Every structure is written in structure tokens, then in C-alpha cells.
Amino acid sequence: MVNYSDAELAQILDKELFHIISRVADDMGVECYVVGGYVRDIFLQRPSNDIDVVVVGSGIDVAQEVKNAMGQKAHLSVFRNFGTAQVKCKFGEVEFVGARRESYHRESRKPIVEDGTLEDDQNRRDFTINAMAICLNKERFGELVDPFDGLGDLEYGCIRTPLDPDITFSDDPLRMMRCVRFATQLNFYIDDVTFEALSRNAERINIISKERIADELNKIMMCKTPSKGFVDLQRCGLLALIMPEINNLDMVETRNGRAHKNNFYHTLEVLDNVCKNSDNLWLRWAALLHDVGKPKSKRWDPAVGWTFHNHNIIGAKMVPEIFKRMKLPLDGKMKFVQKMVDLHMRPIVIADEEVTDSAVRRLLSDAEDDIDQLMLLCEADITSKNMLKKQRFLDNFRIVREKIEALKQKDYKRLFQPCIDGVQIMEMFGLREGPEVGILKSHIKEAVLDGKVENEPEALKALLIEKYQQIHSSDGAEE
């Protein structure tokens, strides 16, 4: 973070865009300020295209004149219901709004809006680091207006509300999610008073739409270390309300002196591991949900201790329910996450034993084009503190990867998908669609995957005839 003087800020804003806005504001006799994230990011030395301008007057009128000053290549969009306007131009997108004060009804986050002063507008901002403003009028060009010491909070890495946090969060509960998101994105800590207000107001999140919550969760997921955000969400009580399935992972049970690991913190470690190697949002969701079936599958077996048999299958069945409730996409993205959750144990099982060609062929057949994403997830899932065990798994994963690459070179889709399909099987034996066709299809597929037969028509037909005769001879014996 760099602490700039007003003169230095004037130099930073010495751009054609801001001078056009400055001239228009002066000609119209109104105060005009760039505010919010753009100002914050100047001090953090982060690139930002999020330009918000507050006018002490009509933001729409100023936007119209700025558009006129820029000529035909600029485009103006007006949103009168919100009192805002947007100018798209060669410099990017600029949002204009009139300074306002807001008040709220408890049952809604939709504010009652009135015209206000710059001070009123800064009071309504969510956090001190987003409440700073820089004047664009010529006489005060570059002057920082920072009534809540947002600059100090930037320096100390602190997220804090400008006014009473209980009022801030109760008025607009989405700010609680934004609080955690900013702390995660910037790697800041949440001020103690602000965090206590998060806990007190957590239940208010229930008036926020699932789409808004999911949008903030996705932004947390795309941070460098999303585990920080999920720990904060869990500590303040928000996670139990928005994603109880993940919150339920935070439990350790001990029996006969044997305890299982805390699957909540394991999950977050896997999520962070994935983030080191992939910016695929949906692979990150798969990491978050990969063990979501463990609470339902947990059993105590005196012979072996705690078990979580079929937690991958249970978890995969939970994915559509979670996505539907969270208003996340129910298309191929959800199916990808479900597939990753379902298959995430397979490479680990292979790597825990002798790595056979047959097992790798089966894995490739089921994972298909998502095999590389699956391997990233499974390698991230190796979080053992036993370094010898961890290294053995990683070495075996390397062998699995080598075999996968070798099979890819041989056009694995053609090799693993039998060249005789269900329609041909029905024609061969005069069958109608039904269980018997499925049995015959499965039989030749297993044989191909195990390398017992060449994937060519004559060999597969011979195998099918043999299996068909076996099925019907056993039927006759039963009679």
C-alpha cells in the first residue's frame, strides 16, 4: 500500500477521462468525486476498471453531458429507477450516481433513497476502505476526502464499517458476505467489533436471494486462498445458514481412543491446493464438495475404526440438491462437479495399489475429457502429514499420469468404446431394448477395458454369442 499526497493523486488522475468529467461538473456548478473501489485500488496499486462517480446533484444529468462531450463513440445508459447512469467509452465504463442518503425497512434490503450530501453518501458505504473519495472539480482536483480513516485501515489491513456495524449489516445483510469476501480477496482481517456484529446479525442473511449469496461465494472461491473466507463464514455463523452441508464437516468424533480427521479443515486444505494449480471455478466447487457425503456415510467399525464407505456416491447425489438450492447453474457445470465428486476416490484407490493398465483404462473410460481435472483434484486431496505415505501416493500418481498420457496417444476413446453398440446387439439376437441388452453391452465393454479382447467386430461378436448362450443355458437349467 502506498500513501499518496493530494498532489500525487492529481497526477494519477491526470487522464483525459477525469478532466472531461471535471470540466462538465464545473460547467454545471456541481461537486463531483470518484469513489469506492477505484480509489481503494489506487492506494493498493491494483489495476481497476470499476470507476464510480458521485455527483452532489443529478448523476444522470452529469452523465448526459459527459457523453455529449465525448461525442458519438460514447454510449449512455440511464437507470432512472435507481438514479444512476452509465457511460461506455474508449476509457471504459463509468457509473454516475447522485449523492444520497438511505434508510431501510427491516424486512427488506431495498433502501428508501433521498438526495444527500457527500457526507451522507460516504456514511452509507459498506466499509471504510470503500468510503474514500477524490474530488474531480478543478479547484480541488486530487483532494482525498476520507472521513473514516479508510487509508489507515488499508495500511493495517482491516475491514471495518464506517458507522455502527449492526445497523450496516441489518440494513443490507449482503454486506456480511461482502465483508468476508473483501477480507479474503485482500488478505485483510475483520475488525473485532465488525466481526461480532457479523455473528449477531447472521440470521439476517435469510432475506437475501440465493443468487446474490452464490455470487459472493463464487468471488470467495476465486480468491488465492478461499479457505480464509470459509473459516470466517463458519466462525460467524453464516456458513451454517447458507451451506449447512459444509458446516457439518466440522466435527471430530472419538471412540475407543480413535478419532477421524476434521473433514472441514481437510476440505479447505484440498480447496487451497486446487487453487494453486487451477483457476477453474467449477473444479474449485468440486474440491469444496468432494467430501460432502462423509457425515451421512460415517460408520464405526471396531475392526478398522471410522469408515466413510461410498461417501463419494452419496456426495455426488447431494450436488444437484445443493446447486438447485443455491441457484447455481444446473447445466454441464453442475454435472462436471457431480462427476468429479463421484470419481475423486478412483485415482487414489489406484495409487494405493499396484498401478495396472486395466485400472487406468477404466478410469480414462469413465472420466473421459475431464481426466486432467480429476487428477488435479485427486493430487490436491493428498493431505497426509505422513510424508513417506504422501510421497508414495504422489509417486504412484506420476505413474498413473504416465499411463494416461500413453493411452491418450493411442486414441483412448476409440480403444475403450466397443465398436458394437446396443442397436447392433439387438439386431444380432432379435432382442428388444431391456436388461439383457445392457448385460451384453457391459460384458464386451469390461472385456475391452481389461484388454482381454481386441476392439474389433469379429472378436466382439464371438464374445457376445458366447455370453448370450451362457445366459440362456443358465435360464434353461433353472427351468
Tab-separated table of C-alpha atoms in Angstrom:
chain	number	residue	atom	x	y	z
A	1	MET	CA	0.000	0.000	0.000
A	2	VAL	CA	1.243	3.490	-0.899
A	3	ASN	CA	0.131	6.660	0.890
A	4	TYR	CA	-0.162	9.317	-1.836
A	5	SER	CA	-0.426	13.050	-1.263
A	6	ASP	CA	-3.226	15.041	-2.892
A	7	ALA	CA	-0.738	16.333	-5.460
A	8	GLU	CA	0.314	12.778	-6.308
A	9	LEU	CA	-3.332	11.725	-6.576
A	10	ALA	CA	-3.893	14.600	-9.009
A	11	GLN	CA	-1.057	13.237	-11.123
A	12	ILE	CA	-2.516	9.715	-11.039
A	13	LEU	CA	-5.897	11.084	-12.164
A	14	ASP	CA	-4.281	13.246	-14.859
A	15	LYS	CA	-6.178	11.422	-17.584
A	16	GLU	CA	-8.460	12.668	-20.330
A	17	LEU	CA	-11.482	10.916	-18.826
A	18	PHE	CA	-11.243	12.618	-15.445
A	19	HIS	CA	-10.533	16.016	-16.982
A	20	ILE	CA	-13.668	15.723	-19.144
A	21	ILE	CA	-15.741	14.873	-16.049
A	22	SER	CA	-14.074	17.733	-14.170
A	23	ARG	CA	-14.911	20.306	-16.873
A	24	VAL	CA	-18.526	19.122	-17.125
A	25	ALA	CA	-19.008	19.241	-13.336
A	26	ASP	CA	-17.517	22.754	-13.094
A	27	ASP	CA	-19.626	23.996	-16.006
A	28	MET	CA	-22.752	22.616	-14.291
A	29	GLY	CA	-21.702	24.021	-10.905
A	30	VAL	CA	-21.829	20.676	-9.024
A	31	GLU	CA	-19.354	18.820	-6.816
A	32	CYS	CA	-18.051	15.603	-8.345
A	33	TYR	CA	-15.954	12.781	-6.830
A	34	VAL	CA	-14.535	9.429	-7.902
A	35	VAL	CA	-15.319	6.997	-5.074
A	36	GLY	CA	-15.228	3.428	-3.839
A	37	GLY	CA	-13.180	0.586	-5.243
A	38	TYR	CA	-11.311	2.681	-7.789
A	39	VAL	CA	-9.949	4.937	-5.029
A	40	ARG	CA	-9.142	1.972	-2.770
A	41	ASP	CA	-7.238	0.243	-5.552
A	42	ILE	CA	-5.146	3.330	-6.300
A	43	PHE	CA	-3.612	3.042	-2.825
A	44	LEU	CA	-3.296	-0.735	-3.108
A	45	GLN	CA	-1.652	-0.282	-6.513
A	46	ARG	CA	-4.090	-2.729	-8.048
A	47	PRO	CA	-5.476	-2.340	-11.582
A	48	SER	CA	-9.141	-1.354	-11.564
A	49	ASN	CA	-11.732	-0.645	-14.241
A	50	ASP	CA	-14.509	-0.148	-11.693
A	51	ILE	CA	-14.987	3.641	-11.936
A	52	ASP	CA	-17.813	5.103	-9.816
A	53	VAL	CA	-18.500	8.827	-9.755
A	54	VAL	CA	-20.681	10.560	-7.141
A	55	VAL	CA	-22.259	13.890	-8.005
A	56	VAL	CA	-23.717	16.194	-5.360
A	57	GLY	CA	-26.701	16.767	-7.611
A	58	SER	CA	-28.015	14.750	-10.540
A	59	GLY	CA	-25.663	11.963	-11.613
A	60	ILE	CA	-27.848	11.321	-14.656
A	61	ASP	CA	-27.561	14.934	-15.865
A	62	VAL	CA	-23.775	14.921	-15.473
A	63	ALA	CA	-23.525	11.567	-17.283
A	64	GLN	CA	-25.561	13.002	-20.183
A	65	GLU	CA	-23.229	15.985	-20.536
A	66	VAL	CA	-20.123	13.796	-20.241
A	67	LYS	CA	-21.476	11.620	-23.025
A	68	ASN	CA	-22.117	14.719	-25.162
A	69	ALA	CA	-18.574	15.953	-24.514
A	70	MET	CA	-17.139	12.607	-25.656
A	71	GLY	CA	-19.099	12.537	-28.897
A	72	GLN	CA	-20.723	9.792	-30.933
A	73	LYS	CA	-18.409	6.987	-29.829
A	74	ALA	CA	-19.618	7.183	-26.229
A	75	HIS	CA	-22.810	5.361	-25.224
A	76	LEU	CA	-25.165	6.391	-22.405
A	77	SER	CA	-27.455	4.068	-20.420
A	78	VAL	CA	-29.858	5.621	-17.906
A	79	PHE	CA	-31.469	3.755	-14.991
A	80	ARG	CA	-33.940	6.282	-13.614
A	81	ASN	CA	-35.453	3.878	-11.070
A	82	PHE	CA	-32.051	3.744	-9.379
A	83	GLY	CA	-30.995	7.309	-10.109
A	84	THR	CA	-27.881	6.114	-11.932
A	85	ALA	CA	-26.380	6.289	-15.418
A	86	GLN	CA	-23.509	4.568	-17.180
A	87	VAL	CA	-21.233	5.938	-19.870
A	88	LYS	CA	-19.370	3.424	-22.034
A	89	CYS	CA	-16.481	4.954	-23.910
A	90	LYS	CA	-12.938	4.324	-25.074
A	91	PHE	CA	-11.764	4.802	-21.482
A	92	GLY	CA	-14.011	2.019	-20.157
A	93	GLU	CA	-17.294	2.122	-18.230
A	94	VAL	CA	-18.113	4.887	-15.759
A	95	GLU	CA	-21.076	4.768	-13.353
A	96	PHE	CA	-22.607	8.092	-12.267
A	97	VAL	CA	-24.898	8.471	-9.258
A	98	GLY	CA	-26.214	11.399	-7.272
A	99	ALA	CA	-25.072	11.653	-3.634
A	100	ARG	CA	-27.789	10.159	-1.454
A	101	ARG	CA	-28.830	9.085	1.995
A	102	GLU	CA	-30.555	5.760	2.596
A	103	SER	CA	-32.925	4.255	5.162
A	104	TYR	CA	-34.255	0.708	5.359
A	105	HIS	CA	-37.242	-1.350	6.450
A	106	ARG	CA	-36.215	-4.416	8.470
A	107	GLU	CA	-37.894	-6.936	6.169
A	108	SER	CA	-36.125	-5.680	3.013
A	109	ARG	CA	-32.655	-4.673	1.832
A	110	LYS	CA	-34.201	-2.256	-0.669
A	111	PRO	CA	-33.450	1.244	0.665
A	112	ILE	CA	-35.576	4.364	0.773
A	113	VAL	CA	-33.375	6.844	-1.104
A	114	GLU	CA	-33.223	10.632	-0.716
A	115	ASP	CA	-30.893	13.238	-2.168
A	116	GLY	CA	-27.967	13.891	0.135
A	117	THR	CA	-24.535	15.355	0.626
A	118	LEU	CA	-21.159	13.745	0.030
A	119	GLU	CA	-21.054	13.038	3.771
A	120	ASP	CA	-24.422	11.239	3.551
A	121	ASP	CA	-23.148	9.201	0.632
A	122	GLN	CA	-19.963	8.185	2.428
A	123	ASN	CA	-21.966	7.258	5.533
A	124	ARG	CA	-23.986	4.732	3.528
A	125	ARG	CA	-20.902	2.934	2.158
A	126	ASP	CA	-20.244	-0.619	3.318
A	127	PHE	CA	-16.633	-0.356	4.559
A	128	THR	CA	-14.206	2.419	5.385
A	129	ILE	CA	-11.811	1.326	2.637
A	130	ASN	CA	-14.650	1.773	0.117
A	131	ALA	CA	-15.826	5.121	1.518
A	132	MET	CA	-12.901	7.253	0.352
A	133	ALA	CA	-13.499	9.869	-2.339
A	134	ILE	CA	-11.232	12.011	-4.520
A	135	CYS	CA	-12.531	15.364	-5.748
A	136	LEU	CA	-12.577	15.936	-9.524
A	137	ASN	CA	-13.511	19.638	-9.517
A	138	LYS	CA	-10.684	21.814	-10.864
A	139	GLU	CA	-10.007	23.817	-7.683
A	140	ARG	CA	-9.753	20.668	-5.525
A	141	PHE	CA	-8.666	18.150	-8.179
A	142	GLY	CA	-6.952	15.195	-6.462
A	143	GLU	CA	-8.075	16.102	-2.918
A	144	LEU	CA	-8.786	12.997	-0.821
A	145	VAL	CA	-11.898	13.031	1.376
A	146	ASP	CA	-11.505	10.247	3.959
A	147	PRO	CA	-13.772	10.858	6.981
A	148	PHE	CA	-13.463	7.329	8.436
A	149	ASP	CA	-9.704	6.821	8.051
A	150	GLY	CA	-10.071	4.232	5.330
A	151	LEU	CA	-6.444	4.947	4.482
A	152	GLY	CA	-5.397	3.813	7.952
A	153	ASP	CA	-7.472	0.653	7.615
A	154	LEU	CA	-5.817	-0.067	4.263
A	155	GLU	CA	-2.412	0.353	5.894
A	156	TYR	CA	-3.259	-2.043	8.729
A	157	GLY	CA	-5.195	-4.495	6.564
A	158	CYS	CA	-8.503	-4.041	8.376
A	159	ILE	CA	-12.128	-4.403	7.244
A	160	ARG	CA	-14.380	-2.081	9.258
A	161	THR	CA	-17.750	-0.399	8.684
A	162	PRO	CA	-17.982	3.418	8.598
A	163	LEU	CA	-20.865	3.537	11.092
A	164	ASP	CA	-22.405	1.096	13.592
A	165	PRO	CA	-21.850	-2.363	12.038
A	166	ASP	CA	-25.102	-3.705	13.494
A	167	ILE	CA	-27.009	-1.082	11.517
A	168	THR	CA	-24.842	-1.575	8.419
A	169	PHE	CA	-25.394	-5.345	8.347
A	170	SER	CA	-29.024	-5.306	9.443
A	171	ASP	CA	-29.906	-2.718	6.797
A	172	ASP	CA	-28.288	-4.712	3.985
A	173	PRO	CA	-27.289	-8.232	5.076
A	174	LEU	CA	-25.477	-8.897	1.792
A	175	ARG	CA	-22.761	-6.648	3.235
A	176	MET	CA	-21.905	-9.505	5.608
A	177	MET	CA	-20.933	-11.674	2.636
A	178	ARG	CA	-19.060	-8.751	1.092
A	179	CYS	CA	-17.217	-8.236	4.377
A	180	VAL	CA	-15.877	-11.791	4.291
A	181	ARG	CA	-15.206	-11.567	0.561
A	182	PHE	CA	-13.115	-8.383	0.822
A	183	ALA	CA	-11.173	-9.806	3.764
A	184	THR	CA	-10.417	-12.902	1.667
A	185	GLN	CA	-9.577	-11.078	-1.565
A	186	LEU	CA	-7.283	-8.550	0.125
A	187	ASN	CA	-5.984	-10.914	2.830
A	188	PHE	CA	-7.194	-8.440	5.489
A	189	TYR	CA	-8.542	-9.170	8.951
A	190	ILE	CA	-12.058	-8.238	10.050
A	191	ASP	CA	-12.137	-5.695	12.884
A	192	ASP	CA	-13.311	-7.302	16.183
A	193	VAL	CA	-16.331	-5.028	16.601
A	194	THR	CA	-17.331	-5.644	12.996
A	195	PHE	CA	-16.879	-9.413	13.334
A	196	GLU	CA	-19.020	-9.541	16.477
A	197	ALA	CA	-21.757	-7.747	14.521
A	198	LEU	CA	-21.484	-10.411	11.800
A	199	SER	CA	-22.282	-13.059	14.398
A	200	ARG	CA	-25.164	-11.096	15.907
A	201	ASN	CA	-26.768	-10.419	12.531
A	202	ALA	CA	-26.052	-13.708	10.743
A	203	GLU	CA	-29.734	-14.745	10.665
A	204	ARG	CA	-30.494	-11.627	8.590
A	205	ILE	CA	-28.823	-13.341	5.618
A	206	ASN	CA	-32.096	-15.235	5.144
A	207	ILE	CA	-33.701	-12.200	3.442
A	208	ILE	CA	-31.013	-12.189	0.729
A	209	SER	CA	-31.638	-14.023	-2.540
A	210	LYS	CA	-29.654	-17.202	-3.148
A	211	GLU	CA	-28.345	-15.725	-6.425
A	212	ARG	CA	-26.703	-12.825	-4.561
A	213	ILE	CA	-25.196	-15.157	-1.978
A	214	ALA	CA	-23.894	-17.523	-4.664
A	215	ASP	CA	-22.298	-14.585	-6.498
A	216	GLU	CA	-20.343	-13.631	-3.368
A	217	LEU	CA	-19.416	-17.269	-2.708
A	218	ASN	CA	-18.067	-17.565	-6.243
A	219	LYS	CA	-15.910	-14.483	-5.678
A	220	ILE	CA	-14.579	-16.017	-2.450
A	221	MET	CA	-13.928	-19.271	-4.308
A	222	MET	CA	-11.866	-17.423	-6.920
A	223	CYS	CA	-9.548	-15.876	-4.318
A	224	LYS	CA	-5.976	-17.075	-3.919
A	225	THR	CA	-6.732	-18.684	-0.540
A	226	PRO	CA	-10.511	-19.219	-0.277
A	227	SER	CA	-10.133	-21.220	2.948
A	228	LYS	CA	-9.719	-17.905	4.787
A	229	GLY	CA	-13.203	-16.843	3.705
A	230	PHE	CA	-14.837	-20.149	4.621
A	231	VAL	CA	-13.251	-20.120	8.075
A	232	ASP	CA	-14.628	-16.597	8.652
A	233	LEU	CA	-18.062	-17.656	7.365
A	234	GLN	CA	-18.020	-20.633	9.702
A	235	ARG	CA	-16.799	-18.691	12.757
A	236	CYS	CA	-19.500	-16.021	12.474
A	237	GLY	CA	-22.345	-18.485	11.866
A	238	LEU	CA	-23.092	-17.592	8.242
A	239	LEU	CA	-21.865	-20.899	6.797
A	240	ALA	CA	-24.345	-22.939	8.848
A	241	LEU	CA	-27.141	-20.868	7.299
A	242	ILE	CA	-26.039	-20.763	3.667
A	243	MET	CA	-24.183	-24.092	3.275
A	244	PRO	CA	-25.004	-26.355	6.237
A	245	GLU	CA	-23.561	-29.361	4.380
A	246	ILE	CA	-20.065	-27.831	4.532
A	247	ASN	CA	-20.538	-26.586	8.080
A	248	ASN	CA	-21.460	-30.149	9.132
A	249	LEU	CA	-17.994	-31.345	8.118
A	250	ASP	CA	-16.559	-29.501	11.151
A	251	MET	CA	-16.817	-32.354	13.618
A	252	VAL	CA	-14.395	-34.864	15.111
A	253	GLU	CA	-15.712	-37.926	16.917
A	254	THR	CA	-13.578	-40.205	19.084
A	255	ARG	CA	-14.388	-43.800	20.006
A	256	ASN	CA	-12.128	-46.256	21.792
A	257	GLY	CA	-9.397	-43.642	21.604
A	258	ARG	CA	-9.609	-43.437	17.807
A	259	ALA	CA	-10.642	-40.202	16.127
A	260	HIS	CA	-11.265	-39.375	12.477
A	261	LYS	CA	-9.817	-36.216	10.936
A	262	ASN	CA	-11.712	-32.935	10.828
A	263	ASN	CA	-13.167	-33.077	7.328
A	264	PHE	CA	-13.968	-29.350	7.301
A	265	TYR	CA	-10.333	-28.296	7.574
A	266	HIS	CA	-9.249	-31.143	5.297
A	267	THR	CA	-11.737	-29.903	2.668
A	268	LEU	CA	-10.378	-26.361	2.898
A	269	GLU	CA	-6.821	-27.633	2.524
A	270	VAL	CA	-7.847	-29.538	-0.624
A	271	LEU	CA	-9.601	-26.415	-1.946
A	272	ASP	CA	-6.491	-24.279	-1.422
A	273	ASN	CA	-4.337	-26.979	-3.045
A	274	VAL	CA	-6.552	-26.961	-6.143
A	275	CYS	CA	-6.345	-23.155	-6.281
A	276	LYS	CA	-2.560	-23.354	-6.558
A	277	ASN	CA	-2.881	-25.176	-9.866
A	278	SER	CA	-6.231	-24.225	-11.392
A	279	ASP	CA	-8.465	-21.180	-11.781
A	280	ASN	CA	-11.402	-23.354	-12.899
A	281	LEU	CA	-14.278	-22.200	-10.663
A	282	TRP	CA	-16.161	-25.484	-11.031
A	283	LEU	CA	-13.134	-27.608	-10.152
A	284	ARG	CA	-12.871	-25.449	-7.022
A	285	TRP	CA	-16.530	-26.205	-6.279
A	286	ALA	CA	-15.739	-29.899	-6.730
A	287	ALA	CA	-12.932	-29.544	-4.190
A	288	LEU	CA	-15.299	-27.870	-1.725
A	289	LEU	CA	-17.896	-30.620	-2.153
A	290	HIS	CA	-15.669	-33.664	-2.655
A	291	ASP	CA	-16.209	-34.993	0.896
A	292	VAL	CA	-19.686	-33.532	1.463
A	293	GLY	CA	-21.105	-37.080	1.742
A	294	LYS	CA	-18.918	-38.055	4.702
A	295	PRO	CA	-21.267	-37.058	7.559
A	296	LYS	CA	-24.014	-39.236	6.075
A	297	SER	CA	-21.690	-42.190	5.388
A	298	LYS	CA	-19.700	-42.183	8.653
A	299	ARG	CA	-19.747	-45.512	10.491
A	300	TRP	CA	-17.775	-47.046	13.374
A	301	ASP	CA	-16.289	-50.474	12.649
A	302	PRO	CA	-14.481	-51.965	15.705
A	303	ALA	CA	-12.152	-53.886	13.386
A	304	VAL	CA	-10.885	-50.932	11.352
A	305	GLY	CA	-12.128	-47.769	13.102
A	306	TRP	CA	-14.049	-44.992	11.372
A	307	THR	CA	-15.201	-45.618	7.807
A	308	PHE	CA	-16.817	-43.426	5.143
A	309	HIS	CA	-17.786	-46.053	2.579
A	310	ASN	CA	-19.444	-44.711	-0.587
A	311	HIS	CA	-19.149	-41.101	0.586
A	312	ASN	CA	-18.287	-40.174	-2.999
A	313	ILE	CA	-21.549	-41.684	-4.311
A	314	ILE	CA	-23.600	-40.066	-1.530
A	315	GLY	CA	-21.845	-36.740	-2.130
A	316	ALA	CA	-22.452	-36.894	-5.897
A	317	LYS	CA	-26.180	-37.347	-5.240
A	318	MET	CA	-26.138	-34.280	-2.974
A	319	VAL	CA	-24.561	-31.987	-5.595
A	320	PRO	CA	-27.755	-31.320	-7.637
A	321	GLU	CA	-29.703	-30.559	-4.434
A	322	ILE	CA	-27.064	-28.056	-3.303
A	323	PHE	CA	-26.786	-26.398	-6.727
A	324	LYS	CA	-30.558	-26.108	-7.033
A	325	ARG	CA	-30.930	-24.550	-3.580
A	326	MET	CA	-28.028	-22.155	-4.154
A	327	LYS	CA	-29.375	-21.158	-7.598
A	328	LEU	CA	-26.116	-22.296	-9.180
A	329	PRO	CA	-26.235	-23.484	-12.819
A	330	LEU	CA	-27.873	-26.880	-13.314
A	331	ASP	CA	-26.250	-27.452	-16.703
A	332	GLY	CA	-22.960	-29.076	-17.634
A	333	LYS	CA	-21.144	-27.175	-14.874
A	334	MET	CA	-23.180	-28.945	-12.197
A	335	LYS	CA	-22.728	-32.290	-13.966
A	336	PHE	CA	-18.963	-31.703	-14.078
A	337	VAL	CA	-18.875	-31.072	-10.305
A	338	GLN	CA	-21.046	-34.137	-9.694
A	339	LYS	CA	-18.743	-36.246	-11.859
A	340	MET	CA	-15.634	-35.032	-10.038
A	341	VAL	CA	-17.185	-35.769	-6.624
A	342	ASP	CA	-18.260	-39.223	-7.788
A	343	LEU	CA	-14.866	-40.164	-9.252
A	344	HIS	CA	-12.497	-38.446	-6.819
A	345	MET	CA	-11.630	-41.679	-4.965
A	346	ARG	CA	-10.783	-43.677	-8.054
A	347	PRO	CA	-7.238	-42.411	-8.752
A	348	ILE	CA	-6.443	-42.606	-5.038
A	349	VAL	CA	-7.504	-46.269	-4.912
A	350	ILE	CA	-5.383	-46.970	-7.982
A	351	ALA	CA	-2.390	-45.166	-6.481
A	352	ASP	CA	-2.750	-47.106	-3.218
A	353	GLU	CA	-2.203	-50.400	-5.035
A	354	GLU	CA	-0.208	-51.658	-7.995
A	355	VAL	CA	-0.963	-49.306	-10.885
A	356	THR	CA	-2.381	-51.654	-13.535
A	357	ASP	CA	-3.153	-50.849	-17.157
A	358	SER	CA	-6.687	-52.195	-16.694
A	359	ALA	CA	-7.466	-49.842	-13.792
A	360	VAL	CA	-6.134	-46.826	-15.692
A	361	ARG	CA	-8.132	-47.767	-18.801
A	362	ARG	CA	-11.318	-47.933	-16.702
A	363	LEU	CA	-10.542	-44.574	-15.126
A	364	LEU	CA	-9.995	-42.967	-18.528
A	365	SER	CA	-13.178	-44.518	-19.875
A	366	ASP	CA	-15.258	-43.016	-17.041
A	367	ALA	CA	-13.509	-39.625	-16.738
A	368	GLU	CA	-13.086	-39.070	-20.497
A	369	ASP	CA	-12.078	-35.474	-21.333
A	370	ASP	CA	-12.182	-34.446	-17.653
A	371	ILE	CA	-9.344	-36.781	-16.664
A	372	ASP	CA	-6.770	-33.997	-16.216
A	373	GLN	CA	-9.133	-32.005	-13.961
A	374	LEU	CA	-9.847	-35.159	-11.945
A	375	MET	CA	-6.138	-35.834	-11.468
A	376	LEU	CA	-5.606	-32.257	-10.236
A	377	LEU	CA	-8.385	-32.725	-7.675
A	378	CYS	CA	-7.064	-36.088	-6.513
A	379	GLU	CA	-3.495	-34.891	-6.126
A	380	ALA	CA	-4.817	-31.942	-4.100
A	381	ASP	CA	-6.660	-34.476	-1.909
A	382	ILE	CA	-3.383	-35.986	-0.667
A	383	THR	CA	-3.025	-34.050	2.589
A	384	SER	CA	-1.451	-36.731	4.785
A	385	LYS	CA	1.071	-35.432	7.322
A	386	ASN	CA	2.940	-38.741	6.956
A	387	MET	CA	5.500	-37.618	4.384
A	388	LEU	CA	6.504	-41.173	3.369
A	389	LYS	CA	2.870	-42.092	2.687
A	390	LYS	CA	2.277	-38.820	0.865
A	391	GLN	CA	5.351	-39.309	-1.333
A	392	ARG	CA	4.294	-42.885	-2.169
A	393	PHE	CA	0.906	-41.630	-3.361
A	394	LEU	CA	2.476	-38.835	-5.398
A	395	ASP	CA	4.949	-41.247	-6.992
A	396	ASN	CA	2.117	-43.597	-7.919
A	397	PHE	CA	0.095	-40.679	-9.278
A	398	ARG	CA	3.044	-39.913	-11.530
A	399	ILE	CA	2.840	-43.485	-12.881
A	400	VAL	CA	-0.928	-43.109	-13.372
A	401	ARG	CA	-0.359	-39.869	-15.291
A	402	GLU	CA	2.298	-41.509	-17.486
A	403	LYS	CA	-0.068	-44.367	-18.342
A	404	ILE	CA	-2.873	-41.891	-19.064
A	405	GLU	CA	-0.663	-39.942	-21.461
A	406	ALA	CA	0.426	-43.147	-23.198
A	407	LEU	CA	-3.202	-44.221	-23.653
A	408	LYS	CA	-4.183	-40.770	-24.910
A	409	GLN	CA	-1.616	-41.132	-27.664
A	410	LYS	CA	-3.439	-44.292	-28.777
A	411	ASP	CA	-6.823	-42.559	-29.162
A	412	TYR	CA	-8.279	-43.968	-25.953
A	413	LYS	CA	-11.908	-43.137	-26.855
A	414	ARG	CA	-11.782	-45.475	-29.834
A	415	LEU	CA	-9.918	-48.146	-27.857
A	416	PHE	CA	-12.287	-48.189	-24.879
A	417	GLN	CA	-15.688	-47.738	-26.516
A	418	PRO	CA	-16.726	-51.091	-28.037
A	419	CYS	CA	-17.258	-50.830	-31.781
A	420	ILE	CA	-20.543	-52.765	-31.442
A	421	ASP	CA	-23.344	-50.750	-29.854
A	422	GLY	CA	-26.701	-51.623	-28.297
A	423	VAL	CA	-28.643	-51.329	-31.563
A	424	GLN	CA	-26.324	-53.827	-33.264
A	425	ILE	CA	-26.637	-56.204	-30.306
A	426	MET	CA	-30.464	-56.102	-30.575
A	427	GLU	CA	-30.224	-56.838	-34.297
A	428	MET	CA	-27.809	-59.742	-33.718
A	429	PHE	CA	-30.111	-61.577	-31.319
A	430	GLY	CA	-33.534	-60.210	-32.218
A	431	LEU	CA	-33.851	-58.536	-28.823
A	432	ARG	CA	-35.883	-55.551	-27.695
A	433	GLU	CA	-34.393	-52.828	-25.527
A	434	GLY	CA	-34.093	-54.131	-21.965
A	435	PRO	CA	-31.821	-55.517	-19.220
A	436	GLU	CA	-30.387	-58.297	-21.371
A	437	VAL	CA	-29.006	-55.806	-23.897
A	438	GLY	CA	-27.387	-53.914	-21.014
A	439	ILE	CA	-25.769	-57.107	-19.713
A	440	LEU	CA	-24.328	-57.917	-23.134
A	441	LYS	CA	-23.060	-54.346	-23.669
A	442	SER	CA	-21.422	-54.329	-20.238
A	443	HIS	CA	-19.804	-57.709	-20.905
A	444	ILE	CA	-17.958	-56.618	-24.031
A	445	LYS	CA	-17.026	-53.243	-22.525
A	446	GLU	CA	-15.455	-54.924	-19.496
A	447	ALA	CA	-13.545	-57.264	-21.786
A	448	VAL	CA	-12.214	-54.344	-23.847
A	449	LEU	CA	-11.201	-52.394	-20.742
A	450	ASP	CA	-9.438	-55.427	-19.288
A	451	GLY	CA	-7.570	-55.948	-22.554
A	452	LYS	CA	-8.972	-59.490	-22.920
A	453	VAL	CA	-10.165	-58.935	-26.470
A	454	GLU	CA	-9.347	-56.698	-29.423
A	455	ASN	CA	-11.880	-53.935	-30.055
A	456	GLU	CA	-12.862	-55.182	-33.493
A	457	PRO	CA	-16.220	-56.558	-34.736
A	458	GLU	CA	-15.457	-60.259	-35.218
A	459	ALA	CA	-13.815	-60.715	-31.820
A	460	LEU	CA	-16.642	-58.872	-30.053
A	461	LYS	CA	-19.342	-60.825	-31.915
A	462	ALA	CA	-17.768	-64.110	-30.812
A	463	LEU	CA	-17.704	-62.866	-27.224
A	464	LEU	CA	-21.344	-61.743	-27.430
A	465	ILE	CA	-22.508	-65.105	-28.806
A	466	GLU	CA	-20.674	-66.908	-26.011
A	467	LYS	CA	-22.256	-64.652	-23.349
A	468	TYR	CA	-25.732	-64.890	-24.952
A	469	GLN	CA	-25.552	-68.695	-24.937
A	470	GLN	CA	-24.345	-68.664	-21.341
A	471	ILE	CA	-27.316	-66.503	-20.260
A	472	HIS	CA	-29.855	-68.721	-21.989
A	473	SER	CA	-28.282	-72.016	-20.959
A	474	SER	CA	-28.479	-70.893	-17.320
A	475	ASP	CA	-32.135	-69.904	-17.913
A	476	GLY	CA	-32.839	-73.426	-19.186
A	477	ALA	CA	-31.089	-75.039	-16.185
A	478	GLU	CA	-33.272	-73.070	-13.797
A	479	GLU	CA	-36.410	-74.287	-15.536
